[in-house]
Short mmCIF file of C-alpha atoms in Angstrom, two decimals:
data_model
loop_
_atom_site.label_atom_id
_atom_site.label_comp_id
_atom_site.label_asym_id
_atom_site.label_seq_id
_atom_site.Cartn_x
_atom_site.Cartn_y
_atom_site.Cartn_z
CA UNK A 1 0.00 0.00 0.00
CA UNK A 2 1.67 3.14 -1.20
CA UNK A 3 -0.29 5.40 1.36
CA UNK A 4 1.19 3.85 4.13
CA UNK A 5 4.17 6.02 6.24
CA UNK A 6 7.16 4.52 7.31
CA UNK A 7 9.08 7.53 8.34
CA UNK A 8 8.80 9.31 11.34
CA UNK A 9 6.79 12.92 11.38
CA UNK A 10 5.29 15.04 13.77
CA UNK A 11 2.31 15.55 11.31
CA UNK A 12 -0.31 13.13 12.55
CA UNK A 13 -1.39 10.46 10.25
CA UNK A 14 -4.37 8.81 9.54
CA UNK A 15 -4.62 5.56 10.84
CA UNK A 16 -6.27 2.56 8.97
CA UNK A 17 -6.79 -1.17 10.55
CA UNK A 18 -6.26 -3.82 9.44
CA UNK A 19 -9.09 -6.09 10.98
CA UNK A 20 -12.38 -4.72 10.53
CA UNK A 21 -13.74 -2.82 13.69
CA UNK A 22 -16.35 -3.17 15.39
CA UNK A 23 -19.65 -1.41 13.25
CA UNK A 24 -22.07 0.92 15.40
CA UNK A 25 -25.19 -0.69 14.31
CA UNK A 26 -24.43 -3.93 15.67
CA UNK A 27 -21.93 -2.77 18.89
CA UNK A 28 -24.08 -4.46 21.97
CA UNK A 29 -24.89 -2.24 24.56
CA UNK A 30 -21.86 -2.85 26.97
CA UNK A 31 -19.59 -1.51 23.62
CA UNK A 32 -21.94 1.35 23.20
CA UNK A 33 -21.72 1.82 26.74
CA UNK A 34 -17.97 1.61 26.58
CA UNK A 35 -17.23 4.10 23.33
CA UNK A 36 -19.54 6.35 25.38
CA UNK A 37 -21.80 6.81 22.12
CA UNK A 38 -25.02 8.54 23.04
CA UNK A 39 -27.07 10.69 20.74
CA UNK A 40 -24.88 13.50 20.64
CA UNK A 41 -21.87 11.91 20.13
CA UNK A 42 -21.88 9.21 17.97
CA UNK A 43 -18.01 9.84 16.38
CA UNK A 44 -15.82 7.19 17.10
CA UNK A 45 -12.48 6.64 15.78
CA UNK A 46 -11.88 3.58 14.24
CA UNK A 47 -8.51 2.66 16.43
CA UNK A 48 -11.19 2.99 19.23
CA UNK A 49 -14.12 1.02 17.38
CA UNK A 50 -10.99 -1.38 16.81
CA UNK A 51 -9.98 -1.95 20.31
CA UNK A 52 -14.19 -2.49 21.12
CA UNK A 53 -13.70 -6.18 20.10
CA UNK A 54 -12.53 -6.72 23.23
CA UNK A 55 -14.93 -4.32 25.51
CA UNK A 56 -13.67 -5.31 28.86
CA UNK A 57 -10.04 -3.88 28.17
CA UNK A 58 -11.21 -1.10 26.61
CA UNK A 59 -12.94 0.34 29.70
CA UNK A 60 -10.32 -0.23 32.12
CA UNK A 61 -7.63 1.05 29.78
CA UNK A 62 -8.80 4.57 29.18
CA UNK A 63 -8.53 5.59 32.40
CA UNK A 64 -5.16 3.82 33.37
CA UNK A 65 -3.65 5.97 30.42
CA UNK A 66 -5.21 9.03 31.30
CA UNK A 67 -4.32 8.66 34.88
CA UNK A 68 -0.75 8.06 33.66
CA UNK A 69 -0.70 10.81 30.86
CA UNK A 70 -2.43 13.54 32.95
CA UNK A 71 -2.99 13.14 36.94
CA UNK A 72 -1.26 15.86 38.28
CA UNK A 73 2.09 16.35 40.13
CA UNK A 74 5.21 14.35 39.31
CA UNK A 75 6.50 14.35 36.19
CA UNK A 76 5.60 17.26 33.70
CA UNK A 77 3.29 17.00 30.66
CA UNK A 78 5.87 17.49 28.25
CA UNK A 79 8.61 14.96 29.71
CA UNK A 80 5.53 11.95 29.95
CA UNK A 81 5.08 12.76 26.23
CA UNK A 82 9.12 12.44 26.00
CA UNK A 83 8.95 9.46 27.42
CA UNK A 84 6.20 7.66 25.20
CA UNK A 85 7.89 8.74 22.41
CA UNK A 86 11.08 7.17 23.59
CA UNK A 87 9.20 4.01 23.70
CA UNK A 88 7.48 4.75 19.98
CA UNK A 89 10.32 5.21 18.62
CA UNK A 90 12.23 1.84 19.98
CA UNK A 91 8.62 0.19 18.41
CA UNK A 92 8.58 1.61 15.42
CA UNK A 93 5.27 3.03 15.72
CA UNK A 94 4.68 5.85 13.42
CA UNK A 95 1.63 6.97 15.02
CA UNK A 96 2.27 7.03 18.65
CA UNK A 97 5.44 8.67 17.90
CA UNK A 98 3.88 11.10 15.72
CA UNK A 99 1.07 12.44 18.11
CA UNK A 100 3.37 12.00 21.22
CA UNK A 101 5.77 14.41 19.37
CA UNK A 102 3.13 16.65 18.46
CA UNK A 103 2.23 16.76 21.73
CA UNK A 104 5.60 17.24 23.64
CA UNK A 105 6.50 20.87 20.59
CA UNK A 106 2.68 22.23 21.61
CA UNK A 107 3.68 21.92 25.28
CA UNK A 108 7.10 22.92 25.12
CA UNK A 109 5.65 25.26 22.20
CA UNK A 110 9.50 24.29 20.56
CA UNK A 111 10.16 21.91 18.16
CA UNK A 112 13.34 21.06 18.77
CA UNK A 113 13.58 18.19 20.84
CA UNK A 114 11.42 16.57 18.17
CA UNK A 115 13.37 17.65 15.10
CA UNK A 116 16.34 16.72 16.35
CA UNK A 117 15.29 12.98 17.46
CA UNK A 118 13.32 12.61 14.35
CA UNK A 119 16.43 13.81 11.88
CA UNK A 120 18.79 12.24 14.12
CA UNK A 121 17.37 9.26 16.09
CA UNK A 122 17.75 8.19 19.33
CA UNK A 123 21.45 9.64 19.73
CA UNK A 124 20.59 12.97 18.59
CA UNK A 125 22.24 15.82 21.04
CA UNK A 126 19.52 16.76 23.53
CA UNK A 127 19.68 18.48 26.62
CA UNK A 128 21.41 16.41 29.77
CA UNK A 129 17.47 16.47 31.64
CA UNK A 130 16.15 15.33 27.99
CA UNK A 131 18.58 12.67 27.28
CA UNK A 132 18.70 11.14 30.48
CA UNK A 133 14.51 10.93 30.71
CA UNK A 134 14.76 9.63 26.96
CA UNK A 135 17.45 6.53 27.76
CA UNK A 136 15.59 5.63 30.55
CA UNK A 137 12.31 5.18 28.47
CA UNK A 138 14.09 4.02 25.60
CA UNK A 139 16.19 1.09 27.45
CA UNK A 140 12.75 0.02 29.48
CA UNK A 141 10.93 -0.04 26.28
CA UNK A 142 13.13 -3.06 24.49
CA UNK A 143 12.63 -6.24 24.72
CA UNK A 144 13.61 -7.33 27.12
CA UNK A 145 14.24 -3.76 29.26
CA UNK A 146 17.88 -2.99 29.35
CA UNK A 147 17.08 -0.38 31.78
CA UNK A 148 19.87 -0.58 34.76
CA UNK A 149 21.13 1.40 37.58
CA UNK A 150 22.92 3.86 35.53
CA UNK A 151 19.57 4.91 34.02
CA UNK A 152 18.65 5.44 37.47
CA UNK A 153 21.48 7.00 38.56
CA UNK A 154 21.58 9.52 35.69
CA UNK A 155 18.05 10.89 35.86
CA UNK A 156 18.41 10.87 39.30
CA UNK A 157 21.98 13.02 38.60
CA UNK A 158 19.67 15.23 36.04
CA UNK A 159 17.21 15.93 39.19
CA UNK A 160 14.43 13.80 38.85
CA UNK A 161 12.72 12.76 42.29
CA UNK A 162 11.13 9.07 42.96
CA UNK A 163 7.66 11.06 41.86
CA UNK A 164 9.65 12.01 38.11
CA UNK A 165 11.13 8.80 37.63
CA UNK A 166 7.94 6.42 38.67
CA UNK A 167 5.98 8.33 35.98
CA UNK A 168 9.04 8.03 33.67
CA UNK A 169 8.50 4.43 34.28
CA UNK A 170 4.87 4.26 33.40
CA UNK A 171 4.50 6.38 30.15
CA UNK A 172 7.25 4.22 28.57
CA UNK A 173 5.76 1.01 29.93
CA UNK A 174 2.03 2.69 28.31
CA UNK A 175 3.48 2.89 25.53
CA UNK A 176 5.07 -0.81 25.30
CA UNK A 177 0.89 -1.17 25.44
CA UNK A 178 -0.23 1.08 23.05
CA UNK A 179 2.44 0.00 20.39
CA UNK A 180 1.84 -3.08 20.10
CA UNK A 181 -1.98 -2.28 19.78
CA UNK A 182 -1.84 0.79 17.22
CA UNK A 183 1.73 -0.71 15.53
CA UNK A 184 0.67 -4.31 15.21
CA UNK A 185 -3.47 -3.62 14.51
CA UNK A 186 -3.37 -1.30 11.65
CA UNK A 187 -0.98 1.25 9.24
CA UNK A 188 -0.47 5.05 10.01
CA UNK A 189 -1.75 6.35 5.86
CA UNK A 190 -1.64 9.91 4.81
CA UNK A 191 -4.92 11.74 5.29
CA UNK A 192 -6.57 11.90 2.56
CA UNK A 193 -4.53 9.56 1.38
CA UNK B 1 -6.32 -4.02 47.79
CA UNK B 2 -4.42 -7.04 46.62
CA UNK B 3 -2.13 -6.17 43.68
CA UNK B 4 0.29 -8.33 41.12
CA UNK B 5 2.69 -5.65 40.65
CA UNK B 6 3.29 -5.10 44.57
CA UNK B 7 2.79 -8.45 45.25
CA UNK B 8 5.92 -9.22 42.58
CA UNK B 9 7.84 -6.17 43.84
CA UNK B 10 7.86 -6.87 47.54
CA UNK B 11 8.58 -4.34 50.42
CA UNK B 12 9.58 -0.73 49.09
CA UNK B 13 10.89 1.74 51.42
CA UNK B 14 10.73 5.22 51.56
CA UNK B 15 10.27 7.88 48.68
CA UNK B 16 9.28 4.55 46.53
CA UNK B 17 6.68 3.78 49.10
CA UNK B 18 5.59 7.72 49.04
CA UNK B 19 5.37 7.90 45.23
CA UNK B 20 3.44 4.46 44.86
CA UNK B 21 0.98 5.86 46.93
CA UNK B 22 0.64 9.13 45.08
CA UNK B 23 -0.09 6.88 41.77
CA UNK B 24 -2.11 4.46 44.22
CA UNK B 25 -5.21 4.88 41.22
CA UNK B 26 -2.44 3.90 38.64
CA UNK B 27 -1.65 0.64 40.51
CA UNK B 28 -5.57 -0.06 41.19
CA UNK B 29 -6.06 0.50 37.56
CA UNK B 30 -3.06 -1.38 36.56
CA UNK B 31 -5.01 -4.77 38.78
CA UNK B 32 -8.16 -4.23 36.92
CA UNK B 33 -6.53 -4.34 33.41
CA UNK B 34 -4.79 -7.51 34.22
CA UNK B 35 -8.18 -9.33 35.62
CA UNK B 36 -9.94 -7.63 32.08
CA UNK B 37 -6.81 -9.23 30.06
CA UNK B 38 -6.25 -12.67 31.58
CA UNK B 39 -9.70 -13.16 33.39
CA UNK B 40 -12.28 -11.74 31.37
CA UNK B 41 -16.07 -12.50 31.16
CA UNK B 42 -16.00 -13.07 27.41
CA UNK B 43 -13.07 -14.96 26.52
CA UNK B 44 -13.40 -15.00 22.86
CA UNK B 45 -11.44 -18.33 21.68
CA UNK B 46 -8.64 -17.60 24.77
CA UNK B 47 -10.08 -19.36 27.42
CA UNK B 48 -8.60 -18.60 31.14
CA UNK B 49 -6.07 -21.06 30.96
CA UNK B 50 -4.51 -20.11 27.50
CA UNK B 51 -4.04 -16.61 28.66
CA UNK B 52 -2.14 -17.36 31.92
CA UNK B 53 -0.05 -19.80 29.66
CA UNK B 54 0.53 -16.97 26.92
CA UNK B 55 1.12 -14.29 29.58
CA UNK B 56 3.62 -16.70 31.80
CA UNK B 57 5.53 -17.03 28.24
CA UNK B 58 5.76 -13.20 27.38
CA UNK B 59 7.32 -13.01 31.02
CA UNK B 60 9.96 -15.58 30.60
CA UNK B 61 10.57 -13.30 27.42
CA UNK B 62 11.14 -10.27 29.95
CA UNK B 63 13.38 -12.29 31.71
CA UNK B 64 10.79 -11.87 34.44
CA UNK B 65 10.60 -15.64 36.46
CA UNK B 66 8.63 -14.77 39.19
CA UNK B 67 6.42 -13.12 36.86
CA UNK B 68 6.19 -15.90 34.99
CA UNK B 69 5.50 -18.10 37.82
CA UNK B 70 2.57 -15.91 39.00
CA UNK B 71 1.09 -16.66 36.02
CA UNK B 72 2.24 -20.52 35.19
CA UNK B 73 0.74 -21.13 39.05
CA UNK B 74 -2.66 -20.32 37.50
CA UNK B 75 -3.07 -22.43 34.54
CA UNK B 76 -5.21 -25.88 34.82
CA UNK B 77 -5.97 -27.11 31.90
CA UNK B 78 -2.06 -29.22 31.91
CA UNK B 79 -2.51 -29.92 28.40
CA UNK B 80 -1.69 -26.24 27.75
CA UNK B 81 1.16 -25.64 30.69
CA UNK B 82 4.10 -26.07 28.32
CA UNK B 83 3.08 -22.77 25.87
CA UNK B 84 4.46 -20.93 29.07
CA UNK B 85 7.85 -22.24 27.91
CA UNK B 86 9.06 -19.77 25.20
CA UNK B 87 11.21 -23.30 23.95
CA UNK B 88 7.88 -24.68 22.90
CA UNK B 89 6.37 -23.20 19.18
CA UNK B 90 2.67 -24.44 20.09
CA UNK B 91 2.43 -27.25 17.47
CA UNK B 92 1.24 -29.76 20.32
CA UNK B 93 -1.92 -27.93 20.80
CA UNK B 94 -2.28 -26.80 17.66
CA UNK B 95 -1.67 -23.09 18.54
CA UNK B 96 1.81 -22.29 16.50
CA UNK B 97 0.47 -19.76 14.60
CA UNK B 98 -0.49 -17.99 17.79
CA UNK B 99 2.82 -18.06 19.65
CA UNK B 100 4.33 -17.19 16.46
CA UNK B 101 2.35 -14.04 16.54
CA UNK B 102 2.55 -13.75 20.22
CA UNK B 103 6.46 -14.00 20.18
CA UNK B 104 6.77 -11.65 17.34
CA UNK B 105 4.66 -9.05 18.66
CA UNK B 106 6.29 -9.56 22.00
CA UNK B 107 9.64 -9.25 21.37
CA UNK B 108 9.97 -7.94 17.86
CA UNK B 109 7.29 -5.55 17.83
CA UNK B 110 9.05 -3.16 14.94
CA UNK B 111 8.92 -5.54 12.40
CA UNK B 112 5.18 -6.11 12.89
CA UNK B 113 3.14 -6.28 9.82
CA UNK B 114 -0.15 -6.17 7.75
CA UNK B 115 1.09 -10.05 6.53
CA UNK B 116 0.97 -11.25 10.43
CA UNK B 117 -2.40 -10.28 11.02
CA UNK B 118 -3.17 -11.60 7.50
CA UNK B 119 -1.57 -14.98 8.63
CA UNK B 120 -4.29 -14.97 11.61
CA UNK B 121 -6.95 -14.11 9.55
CA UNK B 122 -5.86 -17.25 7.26
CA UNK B 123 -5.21 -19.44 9.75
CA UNK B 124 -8.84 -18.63 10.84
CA UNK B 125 -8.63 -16.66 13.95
CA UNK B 126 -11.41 -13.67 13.89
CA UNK B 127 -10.75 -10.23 13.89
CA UNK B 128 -12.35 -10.14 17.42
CA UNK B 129 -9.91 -12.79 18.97
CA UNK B 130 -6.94 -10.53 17.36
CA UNK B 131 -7.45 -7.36 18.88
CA UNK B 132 -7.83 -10.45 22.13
CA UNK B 133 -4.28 -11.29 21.60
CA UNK B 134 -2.71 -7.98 21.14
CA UNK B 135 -4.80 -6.68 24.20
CA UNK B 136 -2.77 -9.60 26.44
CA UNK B 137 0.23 -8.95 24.44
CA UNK B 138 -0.01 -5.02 25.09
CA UNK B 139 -0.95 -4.94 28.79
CA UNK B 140 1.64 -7.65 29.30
CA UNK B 141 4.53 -5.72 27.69
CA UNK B 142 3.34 -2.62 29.72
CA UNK B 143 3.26 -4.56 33.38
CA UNK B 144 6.36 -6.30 33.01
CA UNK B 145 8.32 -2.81 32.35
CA UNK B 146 6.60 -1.14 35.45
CA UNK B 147 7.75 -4.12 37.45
CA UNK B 148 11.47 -4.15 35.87
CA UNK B 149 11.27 -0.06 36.49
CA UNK B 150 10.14 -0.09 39.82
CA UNK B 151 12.51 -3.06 41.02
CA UNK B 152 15.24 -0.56 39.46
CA UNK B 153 13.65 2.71 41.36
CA UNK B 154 13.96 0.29 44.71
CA UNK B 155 17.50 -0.58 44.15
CA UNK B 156 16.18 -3.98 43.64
CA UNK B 157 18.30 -4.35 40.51
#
């Protein structure tokens, strides 16, 4: 398919399944329930009308990554989206990485970080609070983690507290999730496209 | 409440202790996703058994044992206990096109492609038993990495 991206961007793709998801008119009412569909809203992506196949996951997950993406305190906004996009990028997933680094320039309202990982890669020169939060995510996210002390010890050295680094921790692990759902279920395509 | 991840990590001390209880939701959250993943009321094709199996072979991927044993210590069905050994490709229960998939996606998630699920499709698994698998797969690969993260936060290396 010659739609299909296999580059990174920040500019957020469309994303197209590859199983069929699951239609409106025949969701039962525990999907319904769970895409939150009432009369005023029926749009539903089709990652999410995807991931309704299996309805019980569904409604526990959106909470878990909300909870890990936004609760407050700990680690900032920008530095959890760092962080998933360490783990999209070790994945190969074009479309977490792309709306994860959309995310982390509107909050930082600077590109750079992003530019520079996406021209460069995982090596590119960031900043020493950047890189360490970035090789932490990016070790925990292979397979398996080869995430160590020296991770540890350098965000720690960068001034991260036990709050920082435990949601360090979970955005990368999220995103060891939501890879292999969004990766491995369907293709990131060009709008449009 | 009674939790895998805390269970598996054992005593913490200290700021660990104080920022596990500031993400205390997180870890509830974190229980209920693993009784919707390996326990769930509609199983699909997957019963029970089969997911404790898959999920106790994913682990011994991670290099996680205990993890693995948490999960191997739950199947009954014996006929199935030896997919939890990574050494074994499924072909004795007929299942080697799922631990093919379930290997790949686990540990080579990059090179993931439209042919795999196409593979699934022909082998005759449903679309709806798919997204089943990558759900275990996906909550699996996320547990696993809190529990190797944390162990590192503890100094539990």
């Amino acid at each position: 398919m010659s739609n299909v991206i296999t580059k990174f961007t920040r500019s957020v793709p469309a994303w197209k399944p590859r199983v069929t998801p699951v239609s409106l008119d025949s969701a039962t009412p525990e999907q319904l329930d769970a895409l939150q569909v009432t009369p005023s809203n029926t749009k539903v992506s089709d990652y999410v009308l995807t991931l309704a196949h299996d309805v019980e996951v569904l409604k526990v997950r959106s909470p878990l990554f909300n909870g890990i993406m936004y609760d407050k305190g700990g680690m900032s906004r920008a530095e959890r989206e760092l962080s998933a996009l360490a783990a999209s990028m070790v994945n190969h997933c074009i479309y977490c990485a792309a709306v994860h680094a959309d995310r982390h320039a509107q909050l930082e309202k600077d590109t750079a970080v992003t530019d520079a990982l996406f021209t460069n890669g995982a090596k590119a020169d960031l900043g020493p609070r950047d890189r360490a939060i970035f090789d932490f995510a990016y070790a925990l996210a292979q397979t398996p983690p080869v995430a160590d002390e020296t991770h540890v010890q350098a965000v720690r050295d960068a001034g991260l507290d036990e709050a920082e680094i435990l949601d360090l921790i979970l955005s990368s692990a999220l995103f060891g999730w939501a890879n292999r759902l969004m990766h491995v279920l369907g293709d990131p395509v060009r709008k449009n496209g | 409440m009674t939790s895998t991840l805390t269970n598996l990590l054992g005593p913490t001390t200290g700021a660990v202790t104080t920022a596990l209880d500031g993400r205390a939701s997180i870890v509830a959250a974190t229980q209920g996703a693993e009784n919707a993943v390996l326990t769930p009321r509609e199983t699909g094709a997957w019963s029970h058994d089969l997911r404790h199996a898959l999920a106790a072979r994913i682990a011994a991927q991670h290099d996680e044992p205990d993890a693995a044993e948490h999960y191997r210590s739950k199947i009954n069905d014996s006929t199935l206990a030896n997919l939890a050994d990574p050494q074994n490709d499924g072909s004795d229960q007929g299942l080697a096109h799922v631990c093919a998939f379930m290997d790949r996606v686990a540990q080579q998630t990059r090179d993931v492609n439209a042919q795999d699920i196409k593979d699934l499709q022909s082998a005759g698994v449903s679309d709806a038993d798919i997204v089943r698998l990558c759900e275990l797969n996906a909550f699996l690969a996320y547990q696993l990495r809190v529990l190797a993260g944390l162990r590192l936060l503890g100094g539990k290396a």
